[in-house]
Amino acid sequence: MVHAPARPPAGAPPVRINLYSDTQTRPSPGMKDAILRAEVGDEQHGDDPTVNALTDRMAALLGKEAAIFLPSGTMCNVIAILTHCRKGDEVVAHETSHILHSEGGTHAALTGVQIMPLRGPKGMFTADDVRAAIRPKTRYAPPQRLLEVEQTANIGGGAVWPLAQLNAVADVAHGQGWSTHMDGARLMNACVAAGIPAAEMAAGFDSVWLDFTKGLGAPLGAVLAGSEDFIGEAWRWKQRLGGSMRQAGVCAAACLYALDHNIDRLADDHANAKALARGLAQIPGFVVEEPETNLVFFDPRGAGITVADLSAALRLQGIQISGLGGRMRACTHLDVSAAMIEEAIAAIRDVVAKR
Ligand SMILES: *Cc1c(COP(=O)(O)O)cnc(C)c1O
């Protein structure tokens, strides 16, 4: 049985305030205009000028030699792992990582690597944790090949890895001859929050990618960057997996628009997340994690309401928030205004008061 996403309950109104995910944004009028005006060509022949402009710009932004345009962030992780590793290799990553939990078991199904899960607060681990995970280089142990981090750490609460900690874990990995990979689905949120350029954040990592369908507000697309050799090999996997496209400039145009218009404004999403966290923290019994970027995790159970009941009651008012285990995750993005945050806080307070 393959599960489809849950449908809204019968009688639920359309979603007015969508805190479910930053993947839910719709292309803005300006972005649609850029899509309409895109110059296009055959992407898999290297002939799409808009895709080429995007990959050149992304290689520079991420401080790498080359970059490749892919349909999704998941494909960036899959292709990066296929390129860095061989079957039977081990990838060292946090126990909450997207590659472990949210890619449909692809690393068992397709890449053939095993993932060693590391513990640590907020989706992060330390250089000592990596040192403790080093296996002897014998024929009994799986060959360790890659260290992976998420910046920001999603299930870690949208937390931002400090630059020094990123560099420290990457140094340990490189000291062992491993490669390093950064899942930068929300890298620009980290860069805006910390005031650190993306190239600096990614300097210790052999490969890094950025998602355009999260806070940047494009309908699809992600860009993976690395050395010329790495990207050359990534192209082979893109072709093999059916990720080579044709007139993909219509999509790349939206991404270029996002780079021009939707990065600095991530600070607004972070301010909205903080306002939401402050409002929720005033509801007696709620446990709210302090947001660093655009994700607000909270546990309503201390107020005597389950995650499922609160989600369902809010959905009937056109407010969507996701539940992840015992926590709820509210995500701010460019289709969520400060006024909507106030409205959501009032609605949640009301549901709790009336339960
Ligand atoms: C969303 C996400 C991905 C996958 O990106 P898609 O574009 O949805 O395939 C990977 N890693 C993290 C941390 C994410 O949040």
Short mmCIF file of N, CA, C and O in Angstrom, two decimals, residues 34-35 37-41 43 48-52 69 245-256:
data_model
loop_
_atom_site.label_atom_id
_atom_site.label_comp_id
_atom_site.label_asym_id
_atom_site.label_seq_id
_atom_site.Cartn_x
_atom_site.Cartn_y
_atom_site.Cartn_z
N ALA A 34 8.68 36.44 -15.26
CA ALA A 34 10.03 35.98 -15.61
C ALA A 34 9.95 34.63 -16.34
O ALA A 34 10.69 34.38 -17.30
N ILE A 35 9.03 33.77 -15.91
CA ILE A 35 8.86 32.46 -16.56
C ILE A 35 8.42 32.65 -18.01
O ILE A 35 8.95 32.04 -18.93
N ARG A 37 8.92 35.17 -19.94
CA ARG A 37 9.92 35.83 -20.79
C ARG A 37 11.20 34.99 -20.96
O ARG A 37 12.12 35.41 -21.64
N ALA A 38 11.24 33.78 -20.35
CA ALA A 38 12.49 33.01 -20.36
C ALA A 38 12.93 32.63 -21.77
O ALA A 38 12.14 32.15 -22.57
N GLU A 39 14.21 32.82 -22.05
CA GLU A 39 14.81 32.27 -23.27
C GLU A 39 15.14 30.82 -22.99
O GLU A 39 15.72 30.51 -21.95
N VAL A 40 14.81 29.94 -23.90
CA VAL A 40 15.02 28.51 -23.62
C VAL A 40 15.78 27.81 -24.74
O VAL A 40 15.92 28.33 -25.84
N GLY A 41 16.26 26.61 -24.42
CA GLY A 41 16.93 25.74 -25.40
C GLY A 41 16.87 24.32 -24.85
O GLY A 41 16.13 24.06 -23.90
N GLU A 43 18.05 21.76 -22.60
CA GLU A 43 18.88 21.75 -21.39
C GLU A 43 19.88 20.61 -21.38
O GLU A 43 21.03 20.78 -21.00
N ASP A 48 20.41 25.49 -23.04
CA ASP A 48 19.38 26.39 -22.49
C ASP A 48 20.07 27.56 -21.80
O ASP A 48 20.71 27.39 -20.76
N PRO A 49 19.98 28.77 -22.39
CA PRO A 49 20.75 29.90 -21.85
C PRO A 49 20.32 30.29 -20.44
O PRO A 49 21.15 30.75 -19.64
N THR A 50 19.05 30.09 -20.12
CA THR A 50 18.58 30.49 -18.79
C THR A 50 19.08 29.51 -17.73
O THR A 50 19.50 29.92 -16.64
N VAL A 51 19.08 28.22 -18.06
CA VAL A 51 19.64 27.23 -17.13
C VAL A 51 21.14 27.49 -16.96
O VAL A 51 21.66 27.46 -15.84
N ASN A 52 21.83 27.78 -18.07
CA ASN A 52 23.27 28.03 -17.96
C ASN A 52 23.55 29.26 -17.09
O ASN A 52 24.49 29.25 -16.29
N PHE A 69 21.59 21.82 -12.65
CA PHE A 69 20.18 22.09 -12.32
C PHE A 69 19.42 20.76 -12.26
O PHE A 69 19.52 19.95 -13.18
N MET A 245 16.63 17.42 -18.64
CA MET A 245 15.40 18.06 -19.07
C MET A 245 15.57 18.67 -20.45
O MET A 245 16.62 18.53 -21.08
N ARG A 246 14.56 19.33 -20.94
CA ARG A 246 14.62 19.99 -22.26
C ARG A 246 14.54 21.50 -22.06
O ARG A 246 15.47 22.09 -21.61
N GLN A 247 13.41 22.13 -22.32
CA GLN A 247 13.37 23.60 -22.23
C GLN A 247 13.16 24.01 -20.77
O GLN A 247 12.20 24.69 -20.40
N ALA A 248 14.13 23.64 -19.93
CA ALA A 248 14.01 23.85 -18.48
C ALA A 248 14.22 25.31 -18.09
O ALA A 248 14.08 25.65 -16.92
N GLY A 249 14.54 26.15 -19.08
CA GLY A 249 14.71 27.58 -18.78
C GLY A 249 13.46 28.20 -18.19
O GLY A 249 13.54 29.18 -17.43
N VAL A 250 12.27 27.65 -18.50
CA VAL A 250 11.06 28.19 -17.89
C VAL A 250 11.11 28.03 -16.37
O VAL A 250 10.57 28.86 -15.64
N CYS A 251 11.76 26.96 -15.91
CA CYS A 251 11.90 26.74 -14.47
C CYS A 251 13.09 27.54 -13.91
O CYS A 251 12.99 28.15 -12.84
N ALA A 252 14.19 27.53 -14.65
CA ALA A 252 15.38 28.24 -14.19
C ALA A 252 15.10 29.74 -14.07
O ALA A 252 15.67 30.43 -13.21
N ALA A 253 14.23 30.27 -14.94
CA ALA A 253 13.91 31.71 -14.89
C ALA A 253 13.28 32.06 -13.54
O ALA A 253 13.56 33.12 -12.97
N ALA A 254 12.45 31.15 -13.04
CA ALA A 254 11.83 31.38 -11.72
C ALA A 254 12.90 31.38 -10.63
O ALA A 254 12.85 32.17 -9.68
N CYS A 255 13.90 30.52 -10.79
CA CYS A 255 14.98 30.44 -9.79
C CYS A 255 15.84 31.71 -9.83
O CYS A 255 16.24 32.23 -8.77
N LEU A 256 16.14 32.19 -11.03
CA LEU A 256 16.92 33.43 -11.14
C LEU A 256 16.14 34.59 -10.52
O LEU A 256 16.70 35.43 -9.81
#
